[in-house]
Each structure stands twice: as C-alpha cells, then as structure tokens.
mmCIF file of C-alpha atoms in Angstrom:
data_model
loop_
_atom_site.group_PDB
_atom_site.id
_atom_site.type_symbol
_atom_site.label_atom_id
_atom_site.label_comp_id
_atom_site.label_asym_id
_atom_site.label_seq_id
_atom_site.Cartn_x
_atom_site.Cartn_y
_atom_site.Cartn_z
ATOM 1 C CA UNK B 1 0.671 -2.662 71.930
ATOM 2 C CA UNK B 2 1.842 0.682 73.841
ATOM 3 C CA UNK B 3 1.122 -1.361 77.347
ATOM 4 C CA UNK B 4 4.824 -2.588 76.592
ATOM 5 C CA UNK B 5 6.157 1.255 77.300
ATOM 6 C CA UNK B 6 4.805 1.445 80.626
ATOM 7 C CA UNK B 7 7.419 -1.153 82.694
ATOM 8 C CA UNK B 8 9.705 0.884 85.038
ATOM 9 C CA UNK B 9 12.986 0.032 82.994
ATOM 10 C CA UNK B 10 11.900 1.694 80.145
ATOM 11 C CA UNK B 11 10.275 4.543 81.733
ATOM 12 C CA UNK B 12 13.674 4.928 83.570
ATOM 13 C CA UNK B 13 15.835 5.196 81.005
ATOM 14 C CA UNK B 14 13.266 7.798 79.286
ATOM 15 C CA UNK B 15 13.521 9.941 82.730
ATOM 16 C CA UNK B 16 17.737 9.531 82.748
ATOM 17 C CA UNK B 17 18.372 10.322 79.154
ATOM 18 C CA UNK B 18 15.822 13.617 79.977
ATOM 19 C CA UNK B 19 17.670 14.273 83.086
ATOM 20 C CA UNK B 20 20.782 14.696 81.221
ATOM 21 C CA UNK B 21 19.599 16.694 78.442
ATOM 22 C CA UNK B 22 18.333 19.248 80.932
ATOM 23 C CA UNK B 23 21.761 19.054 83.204
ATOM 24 C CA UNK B 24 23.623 19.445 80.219
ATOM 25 C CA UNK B 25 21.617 21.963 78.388
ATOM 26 C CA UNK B 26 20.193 23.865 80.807
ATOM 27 C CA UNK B 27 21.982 23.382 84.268
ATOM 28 C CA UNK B 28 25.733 24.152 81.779
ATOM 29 C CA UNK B 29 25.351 26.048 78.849
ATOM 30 C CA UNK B 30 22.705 28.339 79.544
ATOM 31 C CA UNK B 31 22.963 28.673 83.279
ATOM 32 C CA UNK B 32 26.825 28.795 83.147
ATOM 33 C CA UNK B 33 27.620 30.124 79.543
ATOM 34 C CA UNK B 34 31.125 28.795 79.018
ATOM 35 C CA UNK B 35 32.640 31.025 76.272
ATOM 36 C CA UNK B 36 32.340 27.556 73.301
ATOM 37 C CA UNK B 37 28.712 27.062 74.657
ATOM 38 C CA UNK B 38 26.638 27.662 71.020
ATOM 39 C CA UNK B 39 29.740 24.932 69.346
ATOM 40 C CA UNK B 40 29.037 22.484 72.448
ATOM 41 C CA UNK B 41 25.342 22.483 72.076
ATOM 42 C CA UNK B 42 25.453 21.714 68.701
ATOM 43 C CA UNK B 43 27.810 18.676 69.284
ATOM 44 C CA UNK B 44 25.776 17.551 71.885
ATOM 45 C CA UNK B 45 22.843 17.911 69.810
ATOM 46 C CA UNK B 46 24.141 16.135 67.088
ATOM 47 C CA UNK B 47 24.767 13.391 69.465
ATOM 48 C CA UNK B 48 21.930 13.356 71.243
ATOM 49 C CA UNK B 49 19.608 13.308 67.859
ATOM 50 C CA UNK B 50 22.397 10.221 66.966
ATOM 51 C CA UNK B 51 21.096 8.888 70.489
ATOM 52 C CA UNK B 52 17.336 9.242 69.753
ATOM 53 C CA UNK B 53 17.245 7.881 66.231
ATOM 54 C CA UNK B 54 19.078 4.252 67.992
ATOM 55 C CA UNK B 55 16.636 4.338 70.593
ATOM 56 C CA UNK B 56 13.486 5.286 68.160
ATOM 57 C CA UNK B 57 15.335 2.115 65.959
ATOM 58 C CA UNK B 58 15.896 0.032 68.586
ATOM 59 C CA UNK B 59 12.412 0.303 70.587
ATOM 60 C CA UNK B 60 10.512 0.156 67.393
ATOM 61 C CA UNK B 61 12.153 -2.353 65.150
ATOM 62 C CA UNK B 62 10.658 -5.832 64.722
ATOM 63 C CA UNK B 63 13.666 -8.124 66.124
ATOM 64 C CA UNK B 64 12.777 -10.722 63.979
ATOM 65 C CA UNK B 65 10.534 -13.231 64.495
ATOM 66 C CA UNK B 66 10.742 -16.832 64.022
ATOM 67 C CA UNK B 67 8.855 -18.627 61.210
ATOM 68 C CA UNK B 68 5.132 -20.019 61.765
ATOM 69 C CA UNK B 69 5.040 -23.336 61.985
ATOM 70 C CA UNK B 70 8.526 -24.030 63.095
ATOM 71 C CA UNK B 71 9.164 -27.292 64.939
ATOM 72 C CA UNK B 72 5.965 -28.154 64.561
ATOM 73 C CA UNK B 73 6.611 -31.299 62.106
ATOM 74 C CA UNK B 74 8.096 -34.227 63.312
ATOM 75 C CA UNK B 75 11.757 -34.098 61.983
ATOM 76 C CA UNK B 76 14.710 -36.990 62.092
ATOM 77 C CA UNK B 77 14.557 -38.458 65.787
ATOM 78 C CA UNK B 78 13.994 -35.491 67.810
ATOM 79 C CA UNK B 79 12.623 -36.985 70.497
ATOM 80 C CA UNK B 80 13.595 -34.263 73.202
ATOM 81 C CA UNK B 81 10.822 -31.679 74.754
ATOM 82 C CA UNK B 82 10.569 -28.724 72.693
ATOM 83 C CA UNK B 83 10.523 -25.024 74.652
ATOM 84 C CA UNK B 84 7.085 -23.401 73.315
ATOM 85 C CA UNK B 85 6.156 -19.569 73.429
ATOM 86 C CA UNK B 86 3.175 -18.359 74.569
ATOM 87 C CA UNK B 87 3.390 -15.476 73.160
ATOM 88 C CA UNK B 88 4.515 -16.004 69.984
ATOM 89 C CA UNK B 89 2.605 -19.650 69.702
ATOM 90 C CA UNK B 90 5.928 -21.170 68.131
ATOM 91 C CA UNK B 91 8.209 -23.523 69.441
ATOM 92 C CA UNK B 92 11.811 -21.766 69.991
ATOM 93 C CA UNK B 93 14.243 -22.925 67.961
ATOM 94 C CA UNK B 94 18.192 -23.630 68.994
ATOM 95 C CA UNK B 95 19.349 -20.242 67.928
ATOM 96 C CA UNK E 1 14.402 -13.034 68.397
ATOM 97 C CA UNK E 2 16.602 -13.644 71.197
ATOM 98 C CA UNK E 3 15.179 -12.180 74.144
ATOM 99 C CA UNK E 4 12.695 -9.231 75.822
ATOM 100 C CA UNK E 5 15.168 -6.377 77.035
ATOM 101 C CA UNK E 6 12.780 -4.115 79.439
ATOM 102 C CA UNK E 7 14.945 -1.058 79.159
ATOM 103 C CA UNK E 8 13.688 -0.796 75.207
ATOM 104 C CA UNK E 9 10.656 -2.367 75.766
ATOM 105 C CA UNK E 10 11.078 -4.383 72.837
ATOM 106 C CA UNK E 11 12.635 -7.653 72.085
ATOM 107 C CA UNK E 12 16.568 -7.946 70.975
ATOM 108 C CA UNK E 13 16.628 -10.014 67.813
ATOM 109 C CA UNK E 14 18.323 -10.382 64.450
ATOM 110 C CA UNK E 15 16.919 -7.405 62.786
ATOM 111 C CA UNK E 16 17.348 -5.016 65.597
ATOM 112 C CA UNK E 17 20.591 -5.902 67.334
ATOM 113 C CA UNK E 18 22.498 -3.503 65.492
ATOM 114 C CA UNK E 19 20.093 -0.268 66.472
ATOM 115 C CA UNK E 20 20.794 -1.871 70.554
ATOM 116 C CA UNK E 21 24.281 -2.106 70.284
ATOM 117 C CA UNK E 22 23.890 1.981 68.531
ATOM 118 C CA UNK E 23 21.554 2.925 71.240
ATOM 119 C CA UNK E 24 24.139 1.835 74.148
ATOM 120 C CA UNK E 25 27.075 3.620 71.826
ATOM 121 C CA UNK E 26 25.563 6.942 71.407
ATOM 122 C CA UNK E 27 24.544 6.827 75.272
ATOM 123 C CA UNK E 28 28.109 6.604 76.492
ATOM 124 C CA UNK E 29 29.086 9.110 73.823
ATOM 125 C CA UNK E 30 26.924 11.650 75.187
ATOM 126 C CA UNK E 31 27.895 10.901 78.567
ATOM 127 C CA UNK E 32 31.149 11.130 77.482
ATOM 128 C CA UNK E 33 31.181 14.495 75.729
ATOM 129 C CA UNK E 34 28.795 15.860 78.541
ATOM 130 C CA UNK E 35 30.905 14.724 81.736
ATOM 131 C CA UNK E 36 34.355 16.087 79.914
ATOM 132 C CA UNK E 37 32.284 19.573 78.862
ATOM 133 C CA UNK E 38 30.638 19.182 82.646
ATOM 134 C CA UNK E 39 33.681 18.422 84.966
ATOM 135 C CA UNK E 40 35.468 21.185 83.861
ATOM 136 C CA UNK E 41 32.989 23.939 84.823
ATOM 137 C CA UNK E 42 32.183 22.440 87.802
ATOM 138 C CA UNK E 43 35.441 21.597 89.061
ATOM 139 C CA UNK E 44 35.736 25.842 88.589
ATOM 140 C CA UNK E 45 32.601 26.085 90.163
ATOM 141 C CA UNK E 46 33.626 24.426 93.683
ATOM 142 C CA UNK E 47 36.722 26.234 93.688
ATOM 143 C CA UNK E 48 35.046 29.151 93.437
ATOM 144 C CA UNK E 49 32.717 28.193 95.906
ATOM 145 C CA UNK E 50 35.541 27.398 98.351
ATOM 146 C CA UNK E 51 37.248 30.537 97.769
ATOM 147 C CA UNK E 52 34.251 32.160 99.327
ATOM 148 C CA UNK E 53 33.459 34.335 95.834
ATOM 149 C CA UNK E 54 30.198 32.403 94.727
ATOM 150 C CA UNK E 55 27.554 30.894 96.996
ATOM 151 C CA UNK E 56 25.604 27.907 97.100
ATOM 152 C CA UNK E 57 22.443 27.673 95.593
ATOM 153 C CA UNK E 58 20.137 25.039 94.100
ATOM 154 C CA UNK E 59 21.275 25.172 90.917
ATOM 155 C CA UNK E 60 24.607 24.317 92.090
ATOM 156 C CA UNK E 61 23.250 21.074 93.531
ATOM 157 C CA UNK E 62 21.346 20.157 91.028
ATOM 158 C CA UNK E 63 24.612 20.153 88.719
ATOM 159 C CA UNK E 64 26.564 17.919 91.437
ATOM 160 C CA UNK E 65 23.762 15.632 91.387
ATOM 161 C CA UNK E 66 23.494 15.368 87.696
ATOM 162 C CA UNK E 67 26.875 14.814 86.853
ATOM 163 C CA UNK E 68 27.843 12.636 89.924
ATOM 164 C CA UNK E 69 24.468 10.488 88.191
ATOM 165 C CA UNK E 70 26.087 11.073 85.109
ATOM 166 C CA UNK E 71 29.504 9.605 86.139
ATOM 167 C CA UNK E 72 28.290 6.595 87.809
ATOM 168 C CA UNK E 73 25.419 5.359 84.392
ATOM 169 C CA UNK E 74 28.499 6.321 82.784
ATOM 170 C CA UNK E 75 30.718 3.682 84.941
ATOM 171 C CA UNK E 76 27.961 0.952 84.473
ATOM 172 C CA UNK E 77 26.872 1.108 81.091
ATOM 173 C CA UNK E 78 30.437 0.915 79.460
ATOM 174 C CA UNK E 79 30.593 -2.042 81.292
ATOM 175 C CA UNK E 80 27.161 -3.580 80.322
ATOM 176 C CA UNK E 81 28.258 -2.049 76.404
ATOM 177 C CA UNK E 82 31.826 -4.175 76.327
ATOM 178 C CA UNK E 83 29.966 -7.274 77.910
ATOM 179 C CA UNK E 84 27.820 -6.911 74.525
ATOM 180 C CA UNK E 85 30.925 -5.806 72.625
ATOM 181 C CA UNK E 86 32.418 -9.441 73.148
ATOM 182 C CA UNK E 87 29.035 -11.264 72.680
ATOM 183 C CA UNK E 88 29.102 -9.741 68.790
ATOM 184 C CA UNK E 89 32.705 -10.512 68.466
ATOM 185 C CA UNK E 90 32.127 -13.893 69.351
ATOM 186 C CA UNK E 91 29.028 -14.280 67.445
ATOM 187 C CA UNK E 92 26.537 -14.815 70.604
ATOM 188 C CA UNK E 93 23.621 -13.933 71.304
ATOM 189 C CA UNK E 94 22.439 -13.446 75.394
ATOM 190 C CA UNK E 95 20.411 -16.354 75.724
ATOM 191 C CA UNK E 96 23.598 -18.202 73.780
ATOM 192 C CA UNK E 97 25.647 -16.734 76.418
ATOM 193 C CA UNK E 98 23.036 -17.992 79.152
ATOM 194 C CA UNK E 99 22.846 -21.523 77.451
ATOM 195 C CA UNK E 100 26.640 -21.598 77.267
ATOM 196 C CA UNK E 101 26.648 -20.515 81.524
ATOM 197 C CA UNK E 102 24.041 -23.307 82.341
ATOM 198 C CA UNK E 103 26.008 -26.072 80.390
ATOM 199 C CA UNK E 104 29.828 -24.989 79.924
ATOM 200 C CA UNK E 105 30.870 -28.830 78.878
ATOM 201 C CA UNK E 106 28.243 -27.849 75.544
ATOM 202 C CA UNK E 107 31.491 -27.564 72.865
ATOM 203 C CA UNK E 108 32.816 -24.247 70.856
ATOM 204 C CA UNK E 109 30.426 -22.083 69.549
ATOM 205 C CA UNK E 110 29.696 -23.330 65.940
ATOM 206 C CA UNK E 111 28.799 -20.107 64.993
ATOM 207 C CA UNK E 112 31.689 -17.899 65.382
ATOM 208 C CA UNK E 113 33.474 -17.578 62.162
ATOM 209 C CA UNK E 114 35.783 -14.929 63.347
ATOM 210 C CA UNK E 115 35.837 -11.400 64.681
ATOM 211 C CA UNK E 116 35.455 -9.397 61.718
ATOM 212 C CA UNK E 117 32.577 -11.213 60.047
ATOM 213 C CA UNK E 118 30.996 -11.804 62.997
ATOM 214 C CA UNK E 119 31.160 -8.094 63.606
ATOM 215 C CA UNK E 120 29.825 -7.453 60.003
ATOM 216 C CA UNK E 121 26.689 -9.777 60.801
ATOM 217 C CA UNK E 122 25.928 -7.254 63.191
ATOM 218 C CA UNK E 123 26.162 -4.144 61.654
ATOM 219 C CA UNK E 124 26.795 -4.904 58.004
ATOM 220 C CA UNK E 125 29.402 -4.626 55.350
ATOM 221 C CA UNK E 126 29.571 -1.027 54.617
ATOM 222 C CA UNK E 127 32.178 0.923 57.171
ATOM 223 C CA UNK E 128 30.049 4.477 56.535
ATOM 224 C CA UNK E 129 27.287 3.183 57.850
ATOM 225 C CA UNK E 130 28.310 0.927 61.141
ATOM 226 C CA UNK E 131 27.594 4.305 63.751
ATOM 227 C CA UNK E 132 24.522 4.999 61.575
ATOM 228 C CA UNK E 133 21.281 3.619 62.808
ATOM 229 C CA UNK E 134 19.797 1.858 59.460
ATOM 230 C CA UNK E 135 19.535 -1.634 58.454
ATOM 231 C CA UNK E 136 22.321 -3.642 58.238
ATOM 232 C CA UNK E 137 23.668 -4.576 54.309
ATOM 233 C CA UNK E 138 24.352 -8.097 54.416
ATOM 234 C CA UNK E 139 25.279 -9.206 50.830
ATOM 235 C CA UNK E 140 27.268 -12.642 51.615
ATOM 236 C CA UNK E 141 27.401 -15.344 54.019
ATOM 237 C CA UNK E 142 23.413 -15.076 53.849
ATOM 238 C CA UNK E 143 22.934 -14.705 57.828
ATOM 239 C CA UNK E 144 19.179 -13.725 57.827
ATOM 240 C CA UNK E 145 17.836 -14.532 61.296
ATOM 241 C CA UNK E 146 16.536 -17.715 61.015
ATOM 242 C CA UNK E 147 19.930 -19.741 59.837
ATOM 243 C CA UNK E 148 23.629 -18.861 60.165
ATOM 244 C CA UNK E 149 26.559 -19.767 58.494
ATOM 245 C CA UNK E 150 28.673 -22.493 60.683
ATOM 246 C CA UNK E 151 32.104 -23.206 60.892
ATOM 247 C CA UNK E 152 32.159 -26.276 60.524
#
C-alpha cells in the first residue's frame, strides 16, 4: 500500500517542495530579515498549508474506481477486444 | 480512474481531479509569491556583492541555487498546469487527450458541453469553494464518474 510512495517522481517532488520551504524560510526571512519578514511568512505559510492539504487530497483520495463487473456481460454486438486491468481485474471502459 | 500520475503516487480519476488540478495551483502560487519576495533581496544581494561591501559565502549560493531551481519548476509547471487547464475546459481527460492524439479522424468530443460546466464538473458548483481542497458539490447534470452527460 505505502510501496506506491517510494517511485523517484514522488519522492522528488517531496524533496523540491522541502527545498523551497527551507530557501524561502530559512535561506530569506531568517537569514536575511527583510523589514515585512513575520507578514511574508505568514502568507507563505498560509499558502504552503493551502499546498499541503491539495497534495495530502490529491495523493490520498480514491480517484474513483470503475464498477465490478463492468464489461463483463455480453452487450449489443460488441464484438471488438476489450482492454483488461490487471490491477484492478476490470475491463476499462471508453471513458 | 483515468490514469497513474507518479509524481502523486496515486491515480488521477473522477473523484480526485479537482485536489490535482489544486495541488499544481497552490505550487505555482507559492513559487510565485516566493520568487517575487526572493528576487528582490537577492537582486540587492549581488549588487551588494559587486560593490565589494558583502562577501560570498555559502549561504549566498545556496539562495542562487534555490531560486534559479525555483524559477525554472516555476517555468515548467505553469506550462504542464495550462496544458491541464484546457483539458478541464474541454472536458478531457489525459488518456482522452492520448486517444484523441493516436486517432485525430475519431469526431468532436461528445462530452464537452461547454466551458463553464465543464469547469464546474471539475471543481463543483459553489465559487467559495473552487481554490479549496474538498469534494466537489455536484447537484445537476449528475456527472458521477462512471457516466457523463453528452451533448448530443
């Protein structure tokens, strides 16, 4: 179930949205200390928490899946192959 | 469930699409606020360096790095983010958009039933909540994953 998090993409993106928390918070505001700096950490951390709650969303939600038994009973004249899923043991539908 | 994106380790589908197209928003909106709060204060930074009053140091280069990394995600995902911009508006999905590229003699997309509520499939009738990640209110047209209202 968690072997899915492991693929380089993902554990990519993880490292770049890190990397640019710790530029922006750390490398900036406290290394620098622009006079705004506690208003623009707030933004950003209102954005970034924006940014976490898509990803947590995004990563976690079930897309969907398509209904058991679909395509599996003979219907009009579809005489055509049918694309089946290993994965999900269903044929794929059109859409 | 329209296909396995490796960069959320997840599938795309119906029920999520709305939280992917979020995810890629809120991305370029932090780059966005961090490059314009970043360029700034570095652009002050080199010209100080130039000057001769500051020196370099590692810190310094790790803040070139990160914002010239910054810059260039920045560059690429808005791109990759309006490529999926259009797909909603046109009411396609990626592998639609694949089919479509493999066999461009298939017809018009019998789905599309115009920008607005094809944009409101996505992310659901209620304005407030489009740039908020939760599920999607879908009270008419009865799009639920599984069958879509046609055009025709």
């Amino acid at each position: 179930m968690c072997g899915r998090l492991l693929n380089p993409h993902f554990v990519g993106v993880i490292c770049f949205i890190a990397f640019n928390y710790f530029v922006f918070v750390y490398e900036y505001m406290i290394l620098l200390r622009p006079s705004a700096f506690i208003w623009l950490l707030v933004a950003f951390h209102v954005l970034f928490a924006l940014l976490g709650w898509s990803m947590g969303k995004a990563i976690g939600g079930d897309p969907g899946r398509v209904p058991i038994y679909w395509g599996f009973f003979a219907e009009e004249s579809e005489n055509r192959k049918r694309r089946y899923c290993l994965l999900c043991h269903s044929f794929k539908p059109e859409r | 469930m329209d296909h396995h994106c490796p960069w959320i380790a997840n599938c795309v589908g119906f029920s999520n699409r709305k939280f992917f197209m979020l995810f890629l928003f809120y991305i370029i909106a932090t780059l966005i606020f961090s490059l314009a709060c970043e360029i700034p204060l570095f652009v002050q930074e080199v010209i100080g360096i130039i000057k001769g009053s500051e020196g370099l140091n590692v810190h310094f280069l790790i803040r070139a790095v990160g914002t010239i990394i910054q810059a260039t995600f920045f560059v690429v995902i808005t791109m990759f983010f309006k490529f999926h911009v259009d797909l909603v508006l046109s009411n396609s999905s990626t592998l639609d958009n694949l089919e479509r590229q493999r066999n461009p003699n298939a017809g018009p997309n019998v789905y599309d039933i115009g920008a607005y509520e094809n944009f409101v499939q996505v992310f659901g009738t209620n304005s407030c909540l489009w740039l908020i990640p939760v599920a999607p209110a879908n009270q008419n047209k009865a799009a639920n994953g599984v069958m879509w209202p046609k055009n025709q």
